[in-house]
């Protein structure tokens, strides 16, 4: 549902044959890298001198640069304004750098699977869940918000372990990965194999229009043609209810057999049976014996806490006013994975319970890296590629920036724009009333 206002204007003179060749090469590099082994901080955004500092309008910067499929020239820019929540804005990746260059720069040990460390993540999650549910059993009602904040985060650990299994980075055994992933995700009613298939597509097409399965941004024509109810849903999903957006994604992508290839159906059905079994063996008896209130207390609220982090991680790690979705013809794998993924610092307790899934850039550089090696991989990436990284700090300033600035993505202008046409005009005129047509959807 998201992504991002481009701070660059691309001027391309493209050879179609070369274009196709380079695109295929970059896609192959991405597939190799992702499927081997079967008020804190501000960033620099550029503004016109006439605009006061501190505003969020994102004008065209008069910049031209060269991507792997374009020919252009970088030129200097003017004045800097801050965007709350970000501590570093990445520079464009040079044309000669490939994703495989980044992968090869990583220490070999970050790719090594340590069975003890893998099972340690399972032990941490189970222990954290036990402690959380014990606290829920004895805590007075007025401490419930604190308990659920902790418990929802601990539940997220189940998904992260399953996430490693889905990338075959939990165990050297495919069978162990499949079994552990299925078991860990079943309490979340998340079918492991359907998720794995769609998630790997996300890694192969990160921030690519139409293709990325993590989510797609709402587009201006969709919003403008929608009825009042649909518009309200769009505004909520990209606004105050961002934290439940993943519930819709969960329902849409993971239970429809028609979305999967015939050869994938046997494993998909096993995952669906596992989810159904958990529902019948655990959730249904819970509902019968504890009633609706008990069901909400013991399962639904922790599950919603998990979806808070599921939605937040996806939003924060792939959405920013300066990170655009791209068409297939202009998409570049190293830009998408290195530039198009945001590193965000969260409170330490969140990172511990979620097994460092927030250290997200190395995970997009190579999914072969187990969760317990992500920090070491990130330290290496910082050492060798730091200026190409986008960095943020989780908090109200960051979330406010994203939900206020990243409403609709205009693919033609490669920019985020506002929901309302009047606000789009105001953005286009740099905050001054404009006489332009009401149909304007550009940020100039």
Short mmCIF file of C-alpha atoms in Angstrom, two decimals:
data_model
loop_
_atom_site.label_atom_id
_atom_site.label_comp_id
_atom_site.label_asym_id
_atom_site.label_seq_id
_atom_site.Cartn_x
_atom_site.Cartn_y
_atom_site.Cartn_z
CA UNK A 1 0.00 0.00 0.00
CA UNK A 2 2.87 2.36 -0.02
CA UNK A 3 6.04 3.91 -1.34
CA UNK A 4 7.80 6.82 -2.06
CA UNK A 5 8.38 10.34 -3.30
CA UNK A 6 11.34 10.36 -5.64
CA UNK A 7 13.86 13.11 -4.99
CA UNK A 8 15.40 12.56 -8.40
CA UNK A 9 14.18 13.22 -11.90
CA UNK A 10 15.45 10.59 -14.35
CA UNK A 11 16.32 11.55 -17.87
CA UNK A 12 16.89 8.39 -19.87
CA UNK A 13 18.02 7.56 -23.35
CA UNK A 14 17.51 3.83 -23.50
CA UNK A 15 18.43 1.16 -25.96
CA UNK A 16 15.50 -1.33 -25.73
CA UNK A 17 17.69 -4.38 -26.40
CA UNK A 18 20.26 -3.31 -23.83
CA UNK A 19 17.40 -2.47 -21.48
CA UNK A 20 15.99 -5.99 -21.67
CA UNK A 21 19.44 -7.55 -21.32
CA UNK A 22 20.36 -5.49 -18.27
CA UNK A 23 16.98 -6.09 -16.65
CA UNK A 24 17.34 -9.85 -17.05
CA UNK A 25 20.88 -9.72 -15.66
CA UNK A 26 19.81 -7.75 -12.60
CA UNK A 27 16.82 -10.03 -11.98
CA UNK A 28 19.06 -13.09 -12.18
CA UNK A 29 21.49 -11.51 -9.73
CA UNK A 30 18.60 -10.82 -7.38
CA UNK A 31 17.29 -14.35 -7.63
CA UNK A 32 20.79 -15.77 -7.01
CA UNK A 33 21.26 -13.58 -3.96
CA UNK A 34 17.86 -14.40 -2.49
CA UNK A 35 17.53 -18.08 -3.27
CA UNK A 36 20.94 -19.74 -3.02
CA UNK A 37 20.71 -22.94 -0.93
CA UNK A 38 17.52 -24.15 -2.60
CA UNK A 39 12.14 13.80 18.08
CA UNK A 40 15.15 11.66 16.95
CA UNK A 41 17.08 12.28 13.81
CA UNK A 42 16.44 13.87 10.46
CA UNK A 43 17.63 13.36 6.93
CA UNK A 44 18.55 15.73 4.21
CA UNK A 45 15.92 16.33 1.59
CA UNK A 46 16.47 18.98 -1.01
CA UNK A 47 14.24 21.97 -1.46
CA UNK A 48 13.94 25.13 -3.49
CA UNK A 49 15.55 28.19 -1.86
CA UNK A 50 12.17 29.95 -1.84
CA UNK A 51 10.66 27.36 0.46
CA UNK A 52 11.00 27.72 4.23
CA UNK A 53 12.90 25.03 6.08
CA UNK A 54 10.99 22.45 8.03
CA UNK A 55 8.11 21.92 5.59
CA UNK A 56 7.35 18.57 4.07
CA UNK A 57 6.71 19.58 0.48
CA UNK A 58 8.99 17.49 -1.72
CA UNK A 59 9.67 19.48 -4.89
CA UNK A 60 11.45 18.35 -8.01
CA UNK A 61 15.14 18.90 -7.40
CA UNK A 62 16.50 19.39 -10.84
CA UNK A 63 18.67 16.33 -10.41
CA UNK A 64 19.55 13.85 -13.06
CA UNK A 65 21.42 10.67 -12.35
CA UNK A 66 22.39 7.46 -14.01
CA UNK A 67 20.76 4.18 -13.13
CA UNK A 68 21.85 0.82 -14.60
CA UNK A 69 19.38 1.24 -17.45
CA UNK A 70 19.58 4.98 -18.07
CA UNK A 71 22.05 7.61 -19.13
CA UNK A 72 22.04 10.80 -17.11
CA UNK A 73 24.24 13.26 -15.27
CA UNK A 74 24.23 14.14 -11.56
CA UNK A 75 24.12 17.86 -10.79
CA UNK A 76 24.42 19.77 -7.49
CA UNK A 77 21.36 20.74 -5.47
CA UNK A 78 20.33 23.57 -3.24
CA UNK A 79 19.08 23.73 0.33
CA UNK A 80 18.41 21.03 2.91
CA UNK A 81 15.29 20.38 4.96
CA UNK A 82 14.72 17.68 7.56
CA UNK A 83 12.30 14.77 7.56
CA UNK A 84 11.58 13.58 11.11
CA UNK A 85 12.41 9.99 11.90
CA UNK A 86 15.31 9.52 9.48
CA UNK A 87 18.95 9.82 10.47
CA UNK A 88 20.50 9.18 7.05
CA UNK A 89 19.38 9.49 3.46
CA UNK A 90 21.12 7.13 1.05
CA UNK A 91 23.08 8.25 -1.95
CA UNK A 92 22.21 6.55 -5.27
CA UNK A 93 24.12 3.32 -5.86
CA UNK A 94 26.75 3.75 -8.60
CA UNK A 95 25.97 2.16 -11.92
CA UNK A 96 28.94 -0.18 -11.75
CA UNK A 97 27.86 -1.73 -8.42
CA UNK A 98 25.85 -4.96 -8.54
CA UNK A 99 24.04 -6.80 -5.78
CA UNK A 100 26.55 -9.61 -6.08
CA UNK A 101 29.32 -7.09 -5.29
CA UNK A 102 27.58 -6.35 -2.00
CA UNK A 103 27.01 -10.04 -1.26
CA UNK A 104 30.67 -10.90 -1.95
CA UNK A 105 31.83 -8.15 0.41
CA UNK A 106 30.16 -9.88 3.37
CA UNK A 107 32.18 -12.15 5.68
CA UNK A 108 31.62 -15.80 4.80
CA UNK A 109 30.67 -16.65 8.36
CA UNK A 110 27.45 -14.58 8.21
CA UNK A 111 26.02 -17.22 5.85
CA UNK A 112 26.83 -20.12 8.15
CA UNK A 113 23.95 -21.93 9.83
CA UNK A 114 24.51 -22.73 13.50
CA UNK A 115 21.93 -25.27 14.67
CA UNK A 116 22.48 -24.36 18.33
CA UNK A 117 21.84 -20.66 17.70
CA UNK A 118 18.82 -21.51 15.56
CA UNK A 119 17.19 -23.59 18.28
CA UNK A 120 18.16 -20.92 20.80
CA UNK A 121 15.80 -18.52 18.99
CA UNK A 122 13.03 -21.09 19.44
CA UNK A 123 13.83 -21.38 23.14
CA UNK A 124 13.84 -17.60 23.58
CA UNK A 125 10.44 -17.27 21.90
CA UNK A 126 8.81 -20.11 23.85
CA UNK A 127 10.23 -18.77 27.15
CA UNK A 128 9.06 -15.26 26.33
CA UNK A 129 5.58 -16.53 25.50
CA UNK A 130 5.41 -18.53 28.72
CA UNK A 131 6.41 -15.48 30.75
CA UNK A 132 3.90 -13.30 28.89
CA UNK A 133 0.98 -15.65 29.39
CA UNK A 134 1.91 -16.15 33.06
CA UNK A 135 1.85 -12.38 33.51
CA UNK A 136 -1.51 -12.17 31.72
CA UNK A 137 -2.95 -14.78 34.10
CA UNK A 138 -2.10 -12.81 37.26
CA UNK A 139 -1.88 -9.16 36.15
CA UNK A 140 -4.61 -6.74 37.24
CA UNK A 141 -6.64 -5.27 34.40
CA UNK A 142 -4.90 -1.90 34.54
CA UNK A 143 -1.59 -3.57 33.61
CA UNK A 144 -3.08 -5.29 30.57
CA UNK A 145 -1.78 -2.67 28.09
CA UNK A 146 1.80 -3.32 29.22
CA UNK A 147 1.33 -7.09 29.24
CA UNK A 148 -0.22 -7.12 25.77
CA UNK A 149 2.50 -4.86 24.42
CA UNK A 150 5.06 -7.41 25.57
CA UNK A 151 3.03 -10.49 24.65
CA UNK A 152 2.21 -9.32 21.11
CA UNK A 153 5.91 -8.73 20.54
CA UNK A 154 6.82 -12.16 21.92
CA UNK A 155 4.23 -13.76 19.63
CA UNK A 156 5.97 -12.05 16.71
CA UNK A 157 9.01 -14.17 17.55
CA UNK A 158 7.07 -17.22 16.33
CA UNK A 159 6.76 -15.63 12.92
CA UNK A 160 10.43 -14.63 12.78
CA UNK A 161 11.57 -18.19 13.47
CA UNK A 162 9.21 -19.37 10.74
CA UNK A 163 10.60 -16.61 8.54
CA UNK A 164 14.11 -18.07 8.83
CA UNK A 165 12.66 -21.49 8.00
CA UNK A 166 11.00 -20.06 4.91
CA UNK A 167 14.37 -18.87 3.64
CA UNK A 168 16.08 -22.17 4.54
CA UNK A 169 18.34 -20.29 6.92
CA UNK A 170 17.14 -22.03 10.10
CA UNK A 171 18.49 -25.51 9.35
CA UNK A 172 20.56 -27.27 6.72
CA UNK A 173 17.70 -29.77 6.42
CA UNK A 174 14.82 -28.83 4.13
CA UNK A 175 12.52 -31.11 6.11
CA UNK A 176 13.41 -29.44 9.40
CA UNK A 177 12.82 -26.01 7.87
CA UNK A 178 9.41 -27.08 6.58
CA UNK A 179 8.29 -28.76 9.81
CA UNK A 180 9.52 -26.06 12.20
CA UNK A 181 8.18 -23.26 9.98
CA UNK A 182 4.76 -24.90 9.77
CA UNK A 183 4.57 -25.48 13.54
CA UNK A 184 5.78 -22.00 14.51
CA UNK A 185 3.35 -20.21 12.21
CA UNK A 186 0.29 -22.37 12.93
CA UNK A 187 -0.65 -20.52 16.18
CA UNK A 188 -0.76 -17.32 14.11
CA UNK A 189 -3.14 -19.00 11.62
CA UNK A 190 -0.45 -18.22 9.06
CA UNK A 191 -0.08 -21.05 6.51
CA UNK A 192 3.66 -21.47 6.13
CA UNK A 193 4.04 -22.59 2.50
CA UNK A 194 1.66 -20.01 0.95
CA UNK A 195 3.46 -17.30 2.90
CA UNK A 196 6.89 -18.63 1.85
CA UNK A 197 6.00 -18.62 -1.85
CA UNK A 198 4.59 -15.10 -1.83
CA UNK A 199 7.33 -13.76 0.42
CA UNK A 200 10.09 -14.97 -1.89
CA UNK A 201 8.39 -13.11 -4.72
CA UNK A 202 8.61 -9.99 -2.56
CA UNK A 203 12.36 -10.49 -2.25
CA UNK A 204 12.79 -11.00 -5.99
CA UNK A 205 10.73 -7.88 -6.83
CA UNK A 206 11.15 -5.53 -3.87
CA UNK A 207 9.51 -2.14 -4.45
CA UNK A 208 8.51 -3.08 -7.98
CA UNK A 209 5.10 -1.91 -9.14
CA UNK A 210 2.57 -4.71 -9.67
CA UNK A 211 5.07 -7.48 -8.84
CA UNK A 212 5.97 -6.91 -5.19
CA UNK A 213 3.72 -9.14 -3.08
CA UNK A 214 4.48 -7.52 0.29
CA UNK A 215 2.10 -4.79 -0.78
CA UNK A 216 1.41 -2.28 -3.50
CA UNK A 217 0.81 1.44 -3.12
CA UNK A 218 -2.60 2.93 -3.69
CA UNK A 219 -2.53 4.84 -6.97
CA UNK A 220 -4.17 8.23 -7.71
CA UNK A 221 -6.57 6.82 -10.30
CA UNK A 222 -7.71 4.14 -7.85
CA UNK A 223 -8.44 6.65 -5.14
CA UNK A 224 -10.05 9.24 -7.41
CA UNK A 225 -12.46 6.69 -8.92
CA UNK A 226 -13.31 4.97 -5.65
CA UNK A 227 -16.53 5.39 -3.72
CA UNK A 228 -16.72 7.01 -0.27
CA UNK A 229 -16.34 3.73 1.64
CA UNK A 230 -13.32 2.56 -0.37
CA UNK A 231 -11.68 5.96 0.01
CA UNK A 232 -12.20 5.76 3.76
CA UNK A 233 -10.56 2.32 3.83
CA UNK A 234 -7.58 3.59 1.83
CA UNK A 235 -7.15 6.57 4.14
CA UNK A 236 -7.36 4.36 7.21
CA UNK A 237 -4.86 1.80 5.87
CA UNK A 238 -2.37 4.53 4.98
CA UNK A 239 -3.21 6.46 8.12
CA UNK A 240 -4.29 5.72 11.71
CA UNK A 241 -5.01 2.02 11.05
CA UNK A 242 -1.71 1.23 9.35
CA UNK A 243 -1.04 -1.28 12.12
CA UNK A 244 -3.78 -3.70 10.98
CA UNK A 245 -3.04 -3.48 7.25
CA UNK A 246 -1.27 -6.84 7.38
CA UNK A 247 -4.54 -8.54 8.38
CA UNK A 248 -5.94 -7.72 4.96
CA UNK A 249 -2.75 -8.96 3.30
CA UNK A 250 -2.95 -12.19 5.32
CA UNK A 251 -6.50 -12.85 4.16
CA UNK A 252 -5.90 -11.89 0.54
CA UNK A 253 -2.72 -13.82 -0.24
CA UNK A 254 -2.60 -17.03 1.76
CA UNK A 255 -5.82 -19.02 1.53
CA UNK A 256 -6.83 -18.94 -2.14
CA UNK A 257 -5.54 -22.08 -3.90
CA UNK A 258 -6.00 -20.44 -7.31
CA UNK A 259 -3.07 -18.12 -6.52
CA UNK A 260 -0.57 -21.01 -6.52
CA UNK A 261 0.98 -23.20 -9.20
CA UNK A 262 -0.13 -26.79 -9.48
CA UNK A 263 3.28 -28.13 -8.42
CA UNK A 264 3.11 -26.04 -5.22
CA UNK A 265 -0.35 -27.21 -4.15
CA UNK A 266 0.65 -30.32 -2.13
CA UNK A 267 2.79 -28.31 0.33
CA UNK A 268 0.29 -25.44 0.31
CA UNK A 269 -2.45 -27.85 1.36
CA UNK A 270 -0.31 -29.29 4.15
CA UNK A 271 0.15 -25.79 5.57
CA UNK A 272 -3.58 -25.09 5.35
CA UNK A 273 -4.32 -28.36 7.13
CA UNK A 274 -1.87 -27.41 9.90
CA UNK A 275 -3.63 -24.10 10.39
CA UNK A 276 -7.02 -25.80 10.39
CA UNK A 277 -5.77 -28.36 12.93
CA UNK A 278 -4.62 -25.62 15.31
CA UNK A 279 -7.96 -23.91 14.92
CA UNK A 280 -9.93 -27.07 15.73
CA UNK A 281 -7.65 -28.41 18.47
CA UNK A 282 -6.77 -25.17 20.28
CA UNK A 283 -8.86 -22.17 19.25
CA UNK A 284 -12.27 -23.81 19.08
CA UNK A 285 -11.95 -25.42 22.55
CA UNK A 286 -10.66 -22.08 23.85
CA UNK A 287 -13.76 -20.35 22.53
CA UNK A 288 -16.09 -23.02 23.93
CA UNK A 289 -14.53 -23.20 27.39
CA UNK A 290 -13.58 -19.56 27.93
CA UNK A 291 -16.25 -17.84 25.89
CA UNK A 292 -15.76 -14.84 23.58
CA UNK A 293 -14.08 -12.75 26.29
CA UNK A 294 -11.57 -15.47 27.05
CA UNK A 295 -10.93 -16.02 23.35
CA UNK A 296 -10.21 -12.32 22.91
CA UNK A 297 -8.03 -12.21 26.03
CA UNK A 298 -5.90 -15.27 25.38
CA UNK A 299 -5.57 -15.34 21.59
CA UNK A 300 -7.08 -12.45 19.64
CA UNK A 301 -5.35 -9.54 21.38
CA UNK A 302 -1.85 -11.13 21.28
CA UNK A 303 -2.53 -11.98 17.62
CA UNK A 304 -3.41 -8.34 16.91
CA UNK A 305 -0.19 -7.35 18.72
CA UNK A 306 1.68 -9.56 16.25
CA UNK A 307 -0.05 -7.85 13.34
CA UNK A 308 0.92 -4.46 14.75
CA UNK A 309 4.57 -5.43 14.30
CA UNK A 310 3.94 -7.27 11.03
CA UNK A 311 2.34 -4.14 9.55
CA UNK A 312 4.86 -1.78 11.11
CA UNK A 313 7.97 -3.68 10.03
CA UNK A 314 6.76 -3.92 6.44
CA UNK A 315 5.70 -0.28 6.34
CA UNK A 316 8.82 1.15 7.95
CA UNK A 317 11.34 -1.05 6.12
CA UNK A 318 10.00 -0.35 2.63
CA UNK A 319 8.25 3.03 2.76
CA UNK A 320 9.67 6.53 2.83
CA UNK A 321 9.07 9.83 1.01
CA UNK A 322 12.32 9.40 -0.94
CA UNK A 323 12.06 5.67 -1.85
CA UNK A 324 9.96 5.06 -4.97
CA UNK A 325 8.23 2.03 -6.34
CA UNK A 326 9.51 1.46 -9.87
CA UNK A 327 8.24 0.04 -13.12
CA UNK A 328 9.83 -3.21 -14.29
CA UNK A 329 11.76 -1.46 -17.08
CA UNK A 330 13.53 0.87 -14.65
CA UNK A 331 13.80 -1.41 -11.62
CA UNK A 332 17.28 -2.36 -10.45
CA UNK A 333 17.92 -5.10 -7.93
CA UNK A 334 20.79 -3.51 -5.99
CA UNK A 335 18.92 -0.21 -5.72
CA UNK A 336 15.83 -2.03 -4.47
CA UNK A 337 17.60 -4.14 -1.86
CA UNK A 338 20.31 -1.72 -0.69
CA UNK A 339 18.71 1.70 -1.33
CA UNK A 340 15.06 0.66 -1.19
CA UNK A 341 15.18 -1.04 2.21
CA UNK A 342 15.34 1.03 5.40
CA UNK A 343 17.37 0.15 8.48
CA UNK A 344 15.38 1.17 11.55
CA UNK A 345 16.44 1.11 15.19
CA UNK A 346 13.76 -0.09 17.63
CA UNK A 347 13.85 -0.41 21.44
CA UNK A 348 16.27 -3.16 22.43
CA UNK A 349 13.58 -5.37 23.97
CA UNK A 350 11.67 -5.38 20.67
CA UNK A 351 14.76 -6.35 18.70
CA UNK A 352 15.54 -9.17 21.15
CA UNK A 353 12.03 -10.66 21.10
CA UNK A 354 11.82 -10.30 17.31
CA UNK A 355 15.28 -11.81 16.72
CA UNK A 356 16.70 -8.75 14.91
CA UNK A 357 14.28 -8.92 11.98
CA UNK A 358 14.48 -5.12 12.12
CA UNK A 359 18.10 -5.34 10.90
CA UNK A 360 16.54 -5.57 7.50
CA UNK A 361 19.02 -4.39 4.88
CA UNK A 362 21.34 -7.45 5.09
CA UNK A 363 18.27 -9.68 4.94
CA UNK A 364 17.38 -8.09 1.61
CA UNK A 365 20.94 -8.25 0.37
CA UNK A 366 20.85 -12.02 0.92
CA UNK A 367 18.12 -14.14 2.49
CA UNK A 368 20.74 -16.83 3.17
CA UNK A 369 21.80 -14.90 6.29
CA UNK A 370 20.23 -16.35 9.48
CA UNK A 371 18.59 -13.90 11.86
CA UNK A 372 21.34 -14.33 14.49
CA UNK A 373 23.97 -13.18 11.95
CA UNK A 374 22.14 -10.10 10.69
CA UNK A 375 23.94 -7.67 12.97
CA UNK A 376 27.37 -8.89 11.94
CA UNK A 377 26.34 -8.66 8.28
CA UNK A 378 24.99 -5.15 8.83
CA UNK A 379 28.25 -4.04 10.45
CA UNK A 380 30.07 -5.20 7.31
CA UNK A 381 27.60 -3.41 5.04
CA UNK A 382 28.02 -0.24 7.05
CA UNK A 383 31.78 -0.49 6.71
CA UNK A 384 31.73 -0.95 2.95
CA UNK A 385 28.48 0.63 1.71
CA UNK A 386 27.33 2.99 4.45
CA UNK A 387 26.56 6.03 2.29
CA UNK A 388 24.08 3.99 0.24
CA UNK A 389 21.96 3.10 3.28
CA UNK A 390 18.71 4.66 4.49
CA UNK A 391 18.51 4.77 8.29
CA UNK A 392 15.67 5.66 10.64
CA UNK A 393 14.62 5.52 14.29
CA UNK A 394 11.25 4.06 15.22
CA UNK A 395 8.89 6.45 16.93
CA UNK A 396 6.07 8.93 16.44
CA UNK A 397 8.11 11.26 14.17
CA UNK A 398 8.90 8.42 11.76
CA UNK A 399 5.38 6.99 11.63
CA UNK A 400 3.90 10.49 11.28
CA UNK A 401 6.20 11.22 8.37
CA UNK A 402 5.22 8.04 6.55
CA UNK A 403 1.45 8.21 7.04
CA UNK A 404 1.33 11.95 6.34
CA UNK A 405 3.61 12.02 3.30
CA UNK A 406 3.12 8.60 1.68
CA UNK A 407 -0.56 8.56 0.69
CA UNK A 408 -0.78 7.72 -3.02
CA UNK A 409 2.04 6.84 -5.36
CA UNK A 410 2.04 8.55 -8.76
CA UNK A 411 3.94 6.18 -11.06
CA UNK A 412 4.27 8.72 -13.85
CA UNK A 413 5.83 11.36 -11.61
CA UNK A 414 7.59 8.75 -9.42
CA UNK A 415 6.41 10.57 -6.33
CA UNK A 416 4.13 10.21 -3.36
CA UNK A 417 1.19 12.60 -3.43
CA UNK A 418 -1.69 13.48 -1.10
CA UNK A 419 -5.13 11.89 -1.03
CA UNK A 420 -7.07 15.09 -1.70
CA UNK A 421 -6.63 16.94 -4.98
CA UNK A 422 -6.59 20.30 -3.22
CA UNK A 423 -3.67 19.14 -1.08
CA UNK A 424 -1.90 17.88 -4.21
CA UNK A 425 -2.22 21.36 -5.71
CA UNK A 426 -0.81 22.89 -2.55
CA UNK A 427 2.14 20.51 -2.70
CA UNK A 428 2.64 21.31 -6.37
CA UNK A 429 2.78 25.03 -5.69
CA UNK A 430 5.20 24.69 -2.77
CA UNK A 431 2.59 25.50 -0.13
CA UNK A 432 1.06 28.46 -1.97
CA UNK A 433 -2.45 28.58 -3.49
CA UNK A 434 -2.35 27.40 -7.09
CA UNK A 435 -4.49 28.18 -10.10
CA UNK A 436 -3.60 24.85 -11.68
CA UNK A 437 -6.25 22.39 -12.71
CA UNK A 438 -7.92 20.32 -10.00
CA UNK A 439 -6.65 17.24 -11.80
CA UNK A 440 -3.04 17.95 -10.93
CA UNK A 441 -1.33 15.02 -9.26
CA UNK A 442 2.29 16.13 -9.47
CA UNK A 443 4.82 17.36 -6.97
CA UNK A 444 7.00 19.90 -8.69
#
